[in-house]
C-alpha cells in the first residue's frame, strides 16, 4: 500500500490508536502532536519494535501557520496526501454563563478551525490527484447536545456541518468526507469521570460497556477502505445514542 495519512493530535488517546492502526496496515503516517513530545516518541518507538513506522511532526493545529507547516512537511517528504484525520480536540466542562471569550476562542480554534484549516491545506493536493479521504472525529454531543459542554457541542456540530458541506463540494473530485462521532471512549479526556458515572453509562448502553480508542481506529480503517460512503456522521457508541 502506498497511501499517505496525516493524523492530528496523535500522541495519545484516540489519535494514537488511529496512527497505530494505519501504520500497521501499511499506510505512511505523519502523526501530529503539539505538547506531548515524550508520548509521541514513545508511540514511534513502540511501533518501531514491530517494524512499523510513523513520522512525527509538532504543530499546534489551532493556528493556520502551523497547519501549513504540517501539510508542507508531509508533501515535501511523501509528495502527496491521501488521508486526513482531524482528531485533535479539547473539552471544558462549564456552565455557559461561566465561559470566557478566551475559552470560547480556544475551543473553537482547537476543535473546529483546525479541522477547517487542515482541509483547506490538504485539498489542493487531493483535488489535483482526484483522490482523498477526510475523517473528522466529532462527537455524539454534536448530534444531541450536552449540558455544561455547550461550546464543545457547538464545535462538534460544526465539524459535522463541515463534513456534510465539504462532501458535496469535493465529491466530484473523488474525495470522501465523513465524521466519526464517538460516544464515551476510555481516554484521558474522561479521566475526571467517577467510577459511579462510568458504571451508570455502561448500564445505559445496550452493549454494556464504554468504548475503547481501538473501536474508533477500526472504524477509521474501514472508512479508508470504503469507496462509496461520504457526507455521513457515523456514531460509534455501543448503542448509547440511537437516532
Ligand atoms: P485526548 O485528550 O487523549 O486526546 C486529544 C489529543 O489532541 C491529544 O493528543 C492532544 O495533545 C491533542 N491536541 C489538543 N490540542 C491540540 C492542538 N492545538 N494541536 C495539536 N494537537 C492538539 O482525548 P481523546 O479522547 O483521544 O480525543 C480525541 C478526539 O476524539 C477529540 O477530538 C475528542 O473531542 C474526540 N472525542 C472523544 C470522546 C471520548 O469520550 N474520549 C468522545 C467523543 C469525541
PDB file of C-alpha atoms and ligand atoms in Angstrom:
ATOM      1  CA  UNK A   1       0.000   0.000   0.000  1.00  0.00           C
ATOM      2  CA  UNK A   2       1.311   3.421  -0.886  1.00  0.00           C
ATOM      3  CA  UNK A   3      -1.106   5.700   0.934  1.00  0.00           C
ATOM      4  CA  UNK A   4      -0.084   8.744   2.991  1.00  0.00           C
ATOM      5  CA  UNK A   5      -2.057   9.969   6.022  1.00  0.00           C
ATOM      6  CA  UNK A   6      -1.927  12.857   8.476  1.00  0.00           C
ATOM      7  CA  UNK A   7      -3.451  12.234  11.916  1.00  0.00           C
ATOM      8  CA  UNK A   8      -3.760  15.320  14.155  1.00  0.00           C
ATOM      9  CA  UNK A   9      -3.426  15.024  17.935  1.00  0.00           C
ATOM     10  CA  UNK A  10      -1.852  11.580  17.617  1.00  0.00           C
ATOM     11  CA  UNK A  11       0.346  11.398  20.721  1.00  0.00           C
ATOM     12  CA  UNK A  12      -2.328   9.793  22.916  1.00  0.00           C
ATOM     13  CA  UNK A  13      -5.897   8.524  23.173  1.00  0.00           C
ATOM     14  CA  UNK A  14      -7.951   8.028  20.025  1.00  0.00           C
ATOM     15  CA  UNK A  15      -5.434   9.739  17.709  1.00  0.00           C
ATOM     16  CA  UNK A  16      -2.662   7.439  18.901  1.00  0.00           C
ATOM     17  CA  UNK A  17      -4.720   4.307  18.182  1.00  0.00           C
ATOM     18  CA  UNK A  18      -5.664   5.644  14.748  1.00  0.00           C
ATOM     19  CA  UNK A  19      -1.997   6.360  13.911  1.00  0.00           C
ATOM     20  CA  UNK A  20      -1.074   2.838  15.091  1.00  0.00           C
ATOM     21  CA  UNK A  21      -3.870   1.128  13.161  1.00  0.00           C
ATOM     22  CA  UNK A  22      -2.973   2.939   9.935  1.00  0.00           C
ATOM     23  CA  UNK A  23       0.778   2.358  10.284  1.00  0.00           C
ATOM     24  CA  UNK A  24       0.187  -1.352  10.924  1.00  0.00           C
ATOM     25  CA  UNK A  25      -1.978  -1.572   7.811  1.00  0.00           C
ATOM     26  CA  UNK A  26       0.910  -0.220   5.733  1.00  0.00           C
ATOM     27  CA  UNK A  27      -0.044   3.437   5.412  1.00  0.00           C
ATOM     28  CA  UNK A  28       2.677   6.101   5.721  1.00  0.00           C
ATOM     29  CA  UNK A  29       1.533   8.144   8.720  1.00  0.00           C
ATOM     30  CA  UNK A  30       2.534  11.638   9.791  1.00  0.00           C
ATOM     31  CA  UNK A  31       1.489  11.678  13.449  1.00  0.00           C
ATOM     32  CA  UNK A  32       0.989  15.242  14.635  1.00  0.00           C
ATOM     33  CA  UNK A  33       1.472  16.225  18.255  1.00  0.00           C
ATOM     34  CA  UNK A  34       1.537  19.580  19.983  1.00  0.00           C
ATOM     35  CA  UNK A  35       2.797  19.412  23.576  1.00  0.00           C
ATOM     36  CA  UNK A  36       3.238  15.712  24.360  1.00  0.00           C
ATOM     37  CA  UNK A  37       6.562  15.074  22.619  1.00  0.00           C
ATOM     38  CA  UNK A  38       7.527  12.278  25.038  1.00  0.00           C
ATOM     39  CA  UNK A  39       4.322  10.363  24.325  1.00  0.00           C
ATOM     40  CA  UNK A  40       4.756  10.876  20.578  1.00  0.00           C
ATOM     41  CA  UNK A  41       8.304   9.478  20.711  1.00  0.00           C
ATOM     42  CA  UNK A  42       7.010   6.540  22.752  1.00  0.00           C
ATOM     43  CA  UNK A  43       4.451   5.751  20.046  1.00  0.00           C
ATOM     44  CA  UNK A  44       7.134   5.857  17.361  1.00  0.00           C
ATOM     45  CA  UNK A  45       9.452   3.594  19.361  1.00  0.00           C
ATOM     46  CA  UNK A  46       6.698   1.143  20.259  1.00  0.00           C
ATOM     47  CA  UNK A  47       5.839   0.713  16.570  1.00  0.00           C
ATOM     48  CA  UNK A  48       9.491   0.502  15.556  1.00  0.00           C
ATOM     49  CA  UNK A  49       9.939  -2.580  17.774  1.00  0.00           C
ATOM     50  CA  UNK A  50       7.448  -4.391  15.499  1.00  0.00           C
ATOM     51  CA  UNK A  51       8.974  -2.917  12.327  1.00  0.00           C
ATOM     52  CA  UNK A  52       6.227  -0.376  11.773  1.00  0.00           C
ATOM     53  CA  UNK A  53       6.862   3.327  11.279  1.00  0.00           C
ATOM     54  CA  UNK A  54       5.250   6.694  11.990  1.00  0.00           C
ATOM     55  CA  UNK A  55       6.722  10.078  11.246  1.00  0.00           C
ATOM     56  CA  UNK A  56       6.241  12.703  13.976  1.00  0.00           C
ATOM     57  CA  UNK A  57       5.539  16.403  13.392  1.00  0.00           C
ATOM     58  CA  UNK A  58       4.979  19.038  16.071  1.00  0.00           C
ATOM     59  CA  UNK A  59       2.289  21.610  15.279  1.00  0.00           C
ATOM     60  CA  UNK A  60      -0.449  23.470  17.111  1.00  0.00           C
ATOM     61  CA  UNK A  61      -3.259  22.847  14.631  1.00  0.00           C
ATOM     62  CA  UNK A  62      -5.393  25.653  16.078  1.00  0.00           C
ATOM     63  CA  UNK A  63      -3.047  28.012  14.176  1.00  0.00           C
ATOM     64  CA  UNK A  64      -3.088  28.456  10.403  1.00  0.00           C
ATOM     65  CA  UNK A  65       0.696  28.807  10.043  1.00  0.00           C
ATOM     66  CA  UNK A  66       1.302  25.549  11.904  1.00  0.00           C
ATOM     67  CA  UNK A  67      -1.319  23.660   9.853  1.00  0.00           C
ATOM     68  CA  UNK A  68       0.506  24.891   6.736  1.00  0.00           C
ATOM     69  CA  UNK A  69       3.837  23.687   8.143  1.00  0.00           C
ATOM     70  CA  UNK A  70       2.388  20.233   8.878  1.00  0.00           C
ATOM     71  CA  UNK A  71       0.958  19.876   5.378  1.00  0.00           C
ATOM     72  CA  UNK A  72       4.069  21.279   3.653  1.00  0.00           C
ATOM     73  CA  UNK A  73       6.280  18.892   5.597  1.00  0.00           C
ATOM     74  CA  UNK A  74       4.118  15.919   4.548  1.00  0.00           C
ATOM     75  CA  UNK A  75       4.087  16.983   0.902  1.00  0.00           C
ATOM     76  CA  UNK A  76       7.829  17.578   0.812  1.00  0.00           C
ATOM     77  CA  UNK A  77       8.515  14.193   2.341  1.00  0.00           C
ATOM     78  CA  UNK A  78       5.850  11.994   0.719  1.00  0.00           C
ATOM     79  CA  UNK A  79       4.756  14.094  -2.323  1.00  0.00           C
ATOM     80  CA  UNK A  80       1.022  13.523  -1.699  1.00  0.00           C
ATOM     81  CA  UNK A  81      -1.677  13.257   0.972  1.00  0.00           C
ATOM     82  CA  UNK A  82      -4.420  10.616   0.605  1.00  0.00           C
ATOM     83  CA  UNK A  83      -5.934  10.684   4.076  1.00  0.00           C
ATOM     84  CA  UNK A  84      -6.550  13.408   6.673  1.00  0.00           C
ATOM     85  CA  UNK A  85      -7.836  12.538  10.135  1.00  0.00           C
ATOM     86  CA  UNK A  86      -8.910  15.648  12.060  1.00  0.00           C
ATOM     87  CA  UNK A  87      -8.725  14.244  15.582  1.00  0.00           C
ATOM     88  CA  UNK A  88      -7.116  16.950  17.789  1.00  0.00           C
ATOM     89  CA  UNK A  89      -9.558  18.302  20.329  1.00  0.00           C
ATOM     90  CA  UNK A  90     -10.113  19.650  23.817  1.00  0.00           C
ATOM     91  CA  UNK A  91     -13.096  19.806  26.168  1.00  0.00           C
ATOM     92  CA  UNK A  92     -14.014  22.064  29.101  1.00  0.00           C
ATOM     93  CA  UNK A  93     -16.935  21.462  31.469  1.00  0.00           C
ATOM     94  CA  UNK A  94     -18.594  24.787  32.361  1.00  0.00           C
ATOM     95  CA  UNK A  95     -21.956  26.463  32.570  1.00  0.00           C
ATOM     96  CA  UNK A  96     -22.500  28.738  29.576  1.00  0.00           C
ATOM     97  CA  UNK A  97     -22.543  31.783  31.854  1.00  0.00           C
ATOM     98  CA  UNK A  98     -19.011  30.993  33.020  1.00  0.00           C
ATOM     99  CA  UNK A  99     -17.349  30.518  29.636  1.00  0.00           C
ATOM    100  CA  UNK A 100     -14.904  33.352  28.890  1.00  0.00           C
ATOM    101  CA  UNK A 101     -14.262  34.707  25.417  1.00  0.00           C
ATOM    102  CA  UNK A 102     -10.735  33.340  25.639  1.00  0.00           C
ATOM    103  CA  UNK A 103     -12.090  29.831  26.365  1.00  0.00           C
ATOM    104  CA  UNK A 104     -14.581  30.142  23.511  1.00  0.00           C
ATOM    105  CA  UNK A 105     -11.752  31.113  21.127  1.00  0.00           C
ATOM    106  CA  UNK A 106      -9.528  28.280  22.335  1.00  0.00           C
ATOM    107  CA  UNK A 107     -12.230  25.629  21.879  1.00  0.00           C
ATOM    108  CA  UNK A 108     -13.401  26.929  18.516  1.00  0.00           C
ATOM    109  CA  UNK A 109      -9.848  27.201  17.186  1.00  0.00           C
ATOM    110  CA  UNK A 110      -8.642  23.842  18.516  1.00  0.00           C
ATOM    111  CA  UNK A 111     -11.663  21.723  17.647  1.00  0.00           C
ATOM    112  CA  UNK A 112     -13.277  23.426  14.660  1.00  0.00           C
ATOM    113  CA  UNK A 113     -10.934  25.911  12.980  1.00  0.00           C
ATOM    114  CA  UNK A 114      -8.164  23.292  12.998  1.00  0.00           C
ATOM    115  CA  UNK A 115     -10.351  20.868  11.003  1.00  0.00           C
ATOM    116  CA  UNK A 116     -11.412  23.595   8.568  1.00  0.00           C
ATOM    117  CA  UNK A 117      -7.854  24.832   8.143  1.00  0.00           C
ATOM    118  CA  UNK A 118      -6.338  21.358   7.680  1.00  0.00           C
ATOM    119  CA  UNK A 119      -8.968  20.647   4.992  1.00  0.00           C
ATOM    120  CA  UNK A 120      -8.080  23.914   3.243  1.00  0.00           C
ATOM    121  CA  UNK A 121      -4.402  22.994   3.284  1.00  0.00           C
ATOM    122  CA  UNK A 122      -4.655  19.375   2.067  1.00  0.00           C
ATOM    123  CA  UNK A 123      -7.373  19.833  -0.550  1.00  0.00           C
ATOM    124  CA  UNK A 124      -5.319  21.363  -3.406  1.00  0.00           C
ATOM    125  CA  UNK A 125      -3.175  18.194  -3.451  1.00  0.00           C
ATOM    126  CA  UNK A 126      -6.160  15.832  -3.084  1.00  0.00           C
ATOM    127  CA  UNK A 127      -8.083  17.654  -5.834  1.00  0.00           C
ATOM    128  CA  UNK A 128      -5.050  17.525  -8.109  1.00  0.00           C
ATOM    129  CA  UNK A 129      -4.784  13.763  -7.529  1.00  0.00           C
ATOM    130  CA  UNK A 130      -8.560  13.240  -7.725  1.00  0.00           C
ATOM    131  CA  UNK A 131      -8.320  11.120  -4.598  1.00  0.00           C
ATOM    132  CA  UNK A 132      -8.836  11.704  -0.903  1.00  0.00           C
ATOM    133  CA  UNK A 133     -10.444  10.590   2.331  1.00  0.00           C
ATOM    134  CA  UNK A 134     -11.069  13.076   5.150  1.00  0.00           C
ATOM    135  CA  UNK A 135     -12.402  11.926   8.512  1.00  0.00           C
ATOM    136  CA  UNK A 136     -13.465  14.384  11.205  1.00  0.00           C
ATOM    137  CA  UNK A 137     -13.616  12.974  14.730  1.00  0.00           C
ATOM    138  CA  UNK A 138     -16.680  14.772  16.084  1.00  0.00           C
ATOM    139  CA  UNK A 139     -18.841  13.510  18.988  1.00  0.00           C
ATOM    140  CA  UNK A 140     -22.312  12.316  19.939  1.00  0.00           C
ATOM    141  CA  UNK A 141     -22.562  15.673  21.725  1.00  0.00           C
ATOM    142  CA  UNK A 142     -22.531  17.406  18.353  1.00  0.00           C
ATOM    143  CA  UNK A 143     -25.613  15.327  17.468  1.00  0.00           C
ATOM    144  CA  UNK A 144     -27.647  15.548  20.678  1.00  0.00           C
ATOM    145  CA  UNK A 145     -26.012  18.330  22.758  1.00  0.00           C
ATOM    146  CA  UNK A 146     -24.502  18.187  26.250  1.00  0.00           C
ATOM    147  CA  UNK A 147     -25.272  20.257  29.320  1.00  0.00           C
ATOM    148  CA  UNK A 148     -22.197  22.177  30.576  1.00  0.00           C
ATOM    149  CA  UNK A 149     -20.433  21.414  27.300  1.00  0.00           C
ATOM    150  CA  UNK A 150     -22.213  23.923  25.099  1.00  0.00           C
ATOM    151  CA  UNK A 151     -19.099  25.186  23.321  1.00  0.00           C
ATOM    152  CA  UNK A 152     -17.725  21.658  22.857  1.00  0.00           C
ATOM    153  CA  UNK A 153     -21.085  20.543  21.414  1.00  0.00           C
ATOM    154  CA  UNK A 154     -21.100  23.576  19.071  1.00  0.00           C
ATOM    155  CA  UNK A 155     -17.621  22.706  17.784  1.00  0.00           C
ATOM    156  CA  UNK A 156     -18.584  19.088  17.129  1.00  0.00           C
ATOM    157  CA  UNK A 157     -21.874  20.030  15.421  1.00  0.00           C
ATOM    158  CA  UNK A 158     -19.752  22.447  13.357  1.00  0.00           C
ATOM    159  CA  UNK A 159     -17.434  19.633  12.340  1.00  0.00           C
ATOM    160  CA  UNK A 160     -20.437  17.611  11.189  1.00  0.00           C
ATOM    161  CA  UNK A 161     -21.586  20.646   9.150  1.00  0.00           C
ATOM    162  CA  UNK A 162     -18.107  20.799   7.609  1.00  0.00           C
ATOM    163  CA  UNK A 163     -18.356  17.089   6.763  1.00  0.00           C
ATOM    164  CA  UNK A 164     -21.730  17.380   5.026  1.00  0.00           C
ATOM    165  CA  UNK A 165     -20.997  20.512   3.014  1.00  0.00           C
ATOM    166  CA  UNK A 166     -17.441  19.590   2.028  1.00  0.00           C
ATOM    167  CA  UNK A 167     -18.593  16.103   0.948  1.00  0.00           C
ATOM    168  CA  UNK A 168     -20.878  17.818  -1.590  1.00  0.00           C
ATOM    169  CA  UNK A 169     -18.188  20.282  -2.689  1.00  0.00           C
ATOM    170  CA  UNK A 170     -15.348  17.823  -3.277  1.00  0.00           C
ATOM    171  CA  UNK A 171     -17.218  14.592  -4.110  1.00  0.00           C
ATOM    172  CA  UNK A 172     -16.796  15.262  -7.860  1.00  0.00           C
ATOM    173  CA  UNK A 173     -13.012  15.188  -7.246  1.00  0.00           C
ATOM    174  CA  UNK A 174     -13.336  11.678  -5.753  1.00  0.00           C
ATOM    175  CA  UNK A 175     -12.721  12.956  -2.225  1.00  0.00           C
ATOM    176  CA  UNK A 176     -14.851  11.446   0.533  1.00  0.00           C
ATOM    177  CA  UNK A 177     -15.531  13.359   3.750  1.00  0.00           C
ATOM    178  CA  UNK A 178     -17.111  11.705   6.798  1.00  0.00           C
ATOM    179  CA  UNK A 179     -17.428  12.227  10.536  1.00  0.00           C
ATOM    180  CA  UNK A 180     -16.971   9.591  13.176  1.00  0.00           C
ATOM    181  CA  UNK A 181     -18.953  10.696  16.230  1.00  0.00           C
ATOM    182  CA  UNK A 182     -17.776   8.658  19.237  1.00  0.00           C
ATOM    183  CA  UNK A 183     -19.777   8.106  22.403  1.00  0.00           C
ATOM    184  CA  UNK A 184     -17.855   7.803  25.658  1.00  0.00           C
ATOM    185  CA  UNK A 185     -14.367   6.435  24.965  1.00  0.00           C
ATOM    186  CA  UNK A 186     -11.885   5.467  27.648  1.00  0.00           C
ATOM    187  CA  UNK A 187      -9.169   8.163  27.250  1.00  0.00           C
ATOM    188  CA  UNK A 188      -7.595  10.991  29.264  1.00  0.00           C
ATOM    189  CA  UNK A 189     -10.407  13.277  28.115  1.00  0.00           C
ATOM    190  CA  UNK A 190     -12.722  11.459  30.552  1.00  0.00           C
ATOM    191  CA  UNK A 191     -10.309  10.997  33.443  1.00  0.00           C
ATOM    192  CA  UNK A 192     -12.457  13.255  35.677  1.00  0.00           C
ATOM    193  CA  UNK A 193     -15.430  10.852  35.485  1.00  0.00           C
ATOM    194  CA  UNK A 194     -16.026   8.800  38.640  1.00  0.00           C
ATOM    195  CA  UNK A 195     -16.442   5.025  38.646  1.00  0.00           C
ATOM    196  CA  UNK A 196     -20.112   5.565  39.522  1.00  0.00           C
ATOM    197  CA  UNK A 197     -20.581   7.810  36.461  1.00  0.00           C
ATOM    198  CA  UNK A 198     -18.915   5.226  34.240  1.00  0.00           C
ATOM    199  CA  UNK A 199     -20.991   2.365  35.628  1.00  0.00           C
ATOM    200  CA  UNK A 200     -24.162   4.377  35.062  1.00  0.00           C
ATOM    201  CA  UNK A 201     -23.139   4.995  31.439  1.00  0.00           C
ATOM    202  CA  UNK A 202     -22.437   1.296  30.959  1.00  0.00           C
ATOM    203  CA  UNK A 203     -25.918   0.467  32.250  1.00  0.00           C
ATOM    204  CA  UNK A 204     -27.450   2.933  29.794  1.00  0.00           C
ATOM    205  CA  UNK A 205     -25.539   1.396  26.859  1.00  0.00           C
ATOM    206  CA  UNK A 206     -27.075  -1.596  25.024  1.00  0.00           C
ATOM    207  CA  UNK A 207     -23.617  -3.158  24.502  1.00  0.00           C
ATOM    208  CA  UNK A 208     -22.972  -2.704  28.273  1.00  0.00           C
ATOM    209  CA  UNK A 209     -19.517  -1.148  28.050  1.00  0.00           C
ATOM    210  CA  UNK A 210     -17.849   2.151  27.240  1.00  0.00           C
ATOM    211  CA  UNK A 211     -15.776   2.491  24.087  1.00  0.00           C
ATOM    212  CA  UNK A 212     -12.084   1.919  23.547  1.00  0.00           C
ATOM    213  CA  UNK A 213      -9.853   4.026  21.317  1.00  0.00           C
ATOM    214  CA  UNK A 214      -9.370   0.908  19.144  1.00  0.00           C
ATOM    215  CA  UNK A 215     -13.132   0.886  18.403  1.00  0.00           C
ATOM    216  CA  UNK A 216     -12.727   4.259  16.703  1.00  0.00           C
ATOM    217  CA  UNK A 217      -9.481   3.271  14.953  1.00  0.00           C
ATOM    218  CA  UNK A 218     -11.180   0.208  13.424  1.00  0.00           C
ATOM    219  CA  UNK A 219     -13.961   2.381  12.024  1.00  0.00           C
ATOM    220  CA  UNK A 220     -11.372   4.791  10.561  1.00  0.00           C
ATOM    221  CA  UNK A 221      -9.675   1.862   8.835  1.00  0.00           C
ATOM    222  CA  UNK A 222     -12.979   0.655   7.441  1.00  0.00           C
ATOM    223  CA  UNK A 223     -13.865   4.117   6.101  1.00  0.00           C
ATOM    224  CA  UNK A 224     -10.472   4.476   4.441  1.00  0.00           C
ATOM    225  CA  UNK A 225     -11.002   1.233   2.554  1.00  0.00           C
ATOM    226  CA  UNK A 226     -14.583   2.032   1.591  1.00  0.00           C
ATOM    227  CA  UNK A 227     -15.386   3.718  -1.747  1.00  0.00           C
ATOM    228  CA  UNK A 228     -18.987   4.914  -1.626  1.00  0.00           C
ATOM    229  CA  UNK A 229     -19.567   6.477   1.811  1.00  0.00           C
ATOM    230  CA  UNK A 230     -19.440  10.264   2.006  1.00  0.00           C
ATOM    231  CA  UNK A 231     -21.096  13.095   3.918  1.00  0.00           C
ATOM    232  CA  UNK A 232     -22.075  10.721   6.741  1.00  0.00           C
ATOM    233  CA  UNK A 233     -21.936  11.031  10.511  1.00  0.00           C
ATOM    234  CA  UNK A 234     -21.113   7.546  11.787  1.00  0.00           C
ATOM    235  CA  UNK A 235     -21.649   7.299  15.512  1.00  0.00           C
ATOM    236  CA  UNK A 236     -19.658   4.620  17.347  1.00  0.00           C
ATOM    237  CA  UNK A 237     -21.282   4.482  20.755  1.00  0.00           C
ATOM    238  CA  UNK A 238     -22.362   0.916  21.667  1.00  0.00           C
ATOM    239  CA  UNK A 239     -25.985   1.919  21.058  1.00  0.00           C
ATOM    240  CA  UNK A 240     -25.911   4.615  23.780  1.00  0.00           C
ATOM    241  CA  UNK A 241     -27.289   7.131  21.255  1.00  0.00           C
ATOM    242  CA  UNK A 242     -29.549   5.794  18.521  1.00  0.00           C
ATOM    243  CA  UNK A 243     -31.059   8.454  16.269  1.00  0.00           C
TER     244      UNK A 243
HETATM  245  P1  LIG B   1      -7.175  13.150  24.466  1.00  0.00           P
HETATM  246  O1  LIG B   1      -7.274  14.362  25.316  1.00  0.00           O
HETATM  247  O2  LIG B   1      -6.496  11.952  24.982  1.00  0.00           O
HETATM  248  O3  LIG B   1      -6.515  13.495  23.043  1.00  0.00           O
HETATM  249  C1  LIG B   1      -6.637  14.729  22.404  1.00  0.00           C
HETATM  250  C2  LIG B   1      -5.408  14.930  21.562  1.00  0.00           C
HETATM  251  O4  LIG B   1      -5.497  16.195  20.871  1.00  0.00           O
HETATM  252  C3  LIG B   1      -4.142  14.999  22.435  1.00  0.00           C
HETATM  253  O5  LIG B   1      -3.127  14.224  21.839  1.00  0.00           O
HETATM  254  C4  LIG B   1      -3.780  16.475  22.408  1.00  0.00           C
HETATM  255  O6  LIG B   1      -2.406  16.719  22.557  1.00  0.00           O
HETATM  256  C5  LIG B   1      -4.250  16.850  21.007  1.00  0.00           C
HETATM  257  N1  LIG B   1      -4.397  18.305  20.848  1.00  0.00           N
HETATM  258  C6  LIG B   1      -5.127  19.150  21.606  1.00  0.00           C
HETATM  259  N2  LIG B   1      -4.960  20.410  21.158  1.00  0.00           N
HETATM  260  C7  LIG B   1      -4.116  20.347  20.094  1.00  0.00           C
HETATM  261  C8  LIG B   1      -3.573  21.307  19.206  1.00  0.00           C
HETATM  262  N3  LIG B   1      -3.861  22.607  19.328  1.00  0.00           N
HETATM  263  N4  LIG B   1      -2.740  20.896  18.209  1.00  0.00           N
HETATM  264  C9  LIG B   1      -2.421  19.574  18.076  1.00  0.00           C
HETATM  265  N5  LIG B   1      -2.909  18.620  18.898  1.00  0.00           N
HETATM  266  C10 LIG B   1      -3.752  19.000  19.885  1.00  0.00           C
HETATM  267  O7  LIG B   1      -8.679  12.795  24.080  1.00  0.00           O
HETATM  268  P2  LIG B   1      -9.304  11.756  23.049  1.00  0.00           P
HETATM  269  O8  LIG B   1     -10.456  11.167  23.738  1.00  0.00           O
HETATM  270  O9  LIG B   1      -8.275  10.885  22.463  1.00  0.00           O
HETATM  271  O10 LIG B   1      -9.871  12.766  21.944  1.00  0.00           O
HETATM  272  C11 LIG B   1      -9.589  12.670  20.555  1.00  0.00           C
HETATM  273  C12 LIG B   1     -10.760  13.277  19.779  1.00  0.00           C
HETATM  274  O11 LIG B   1     -11.925  12.488  19.997  1.00  0.00           O
HETATM  275  C13 LIG B   1     -11.108  14.686  20.234  1.00  0.00           C
HETATM  276  O12 LIG B   1     -11.429  15.479  19.110  1.00  0.00           O
HETATM  277  C14 LIG B   1     -12.355  14.471  21.078  1.00  0.00           C
HETATM  278  O13 LIG B   1     -13.174  15.606  21.121  1.00  0.00           O
HETATM  279  C15 LIG B   1     -12.994  13.315  20.365  1.00  0.00           C
HETATM  280  N6  LIG B   1     -13.954  12.566  21.191  1.00  0.00           N
HETATM  281  C16 LIG B   1     -13.552  11.916  22.321  1.00  0.00           C
HETATM  282  C17 LIG B   1     -14.502  11.234  23.077  1.00  0.00           C
HETATM  283  C18 LIG B   1     -14.135  10.496  24.338  1.00  0.00           C
HETATM  284  O14 LIG B   1     -15.050  10.069  25.050  1.00  0.00           O
HETATM  285  N7  LIG B   1     -12.879  10.318  24.653  1.00  0.00           N
HETATM  286  C19 LIG B   1     -15.839  11.210  22.680  1.00  0.00           C
HETATM  287  C20 LIG B   1     -16.208  11.886  21.522  1.00  0.00           C
HETATM  288  C21 LIG B   1     -15.262  12.554  20.774  1.00  0.00           C
END
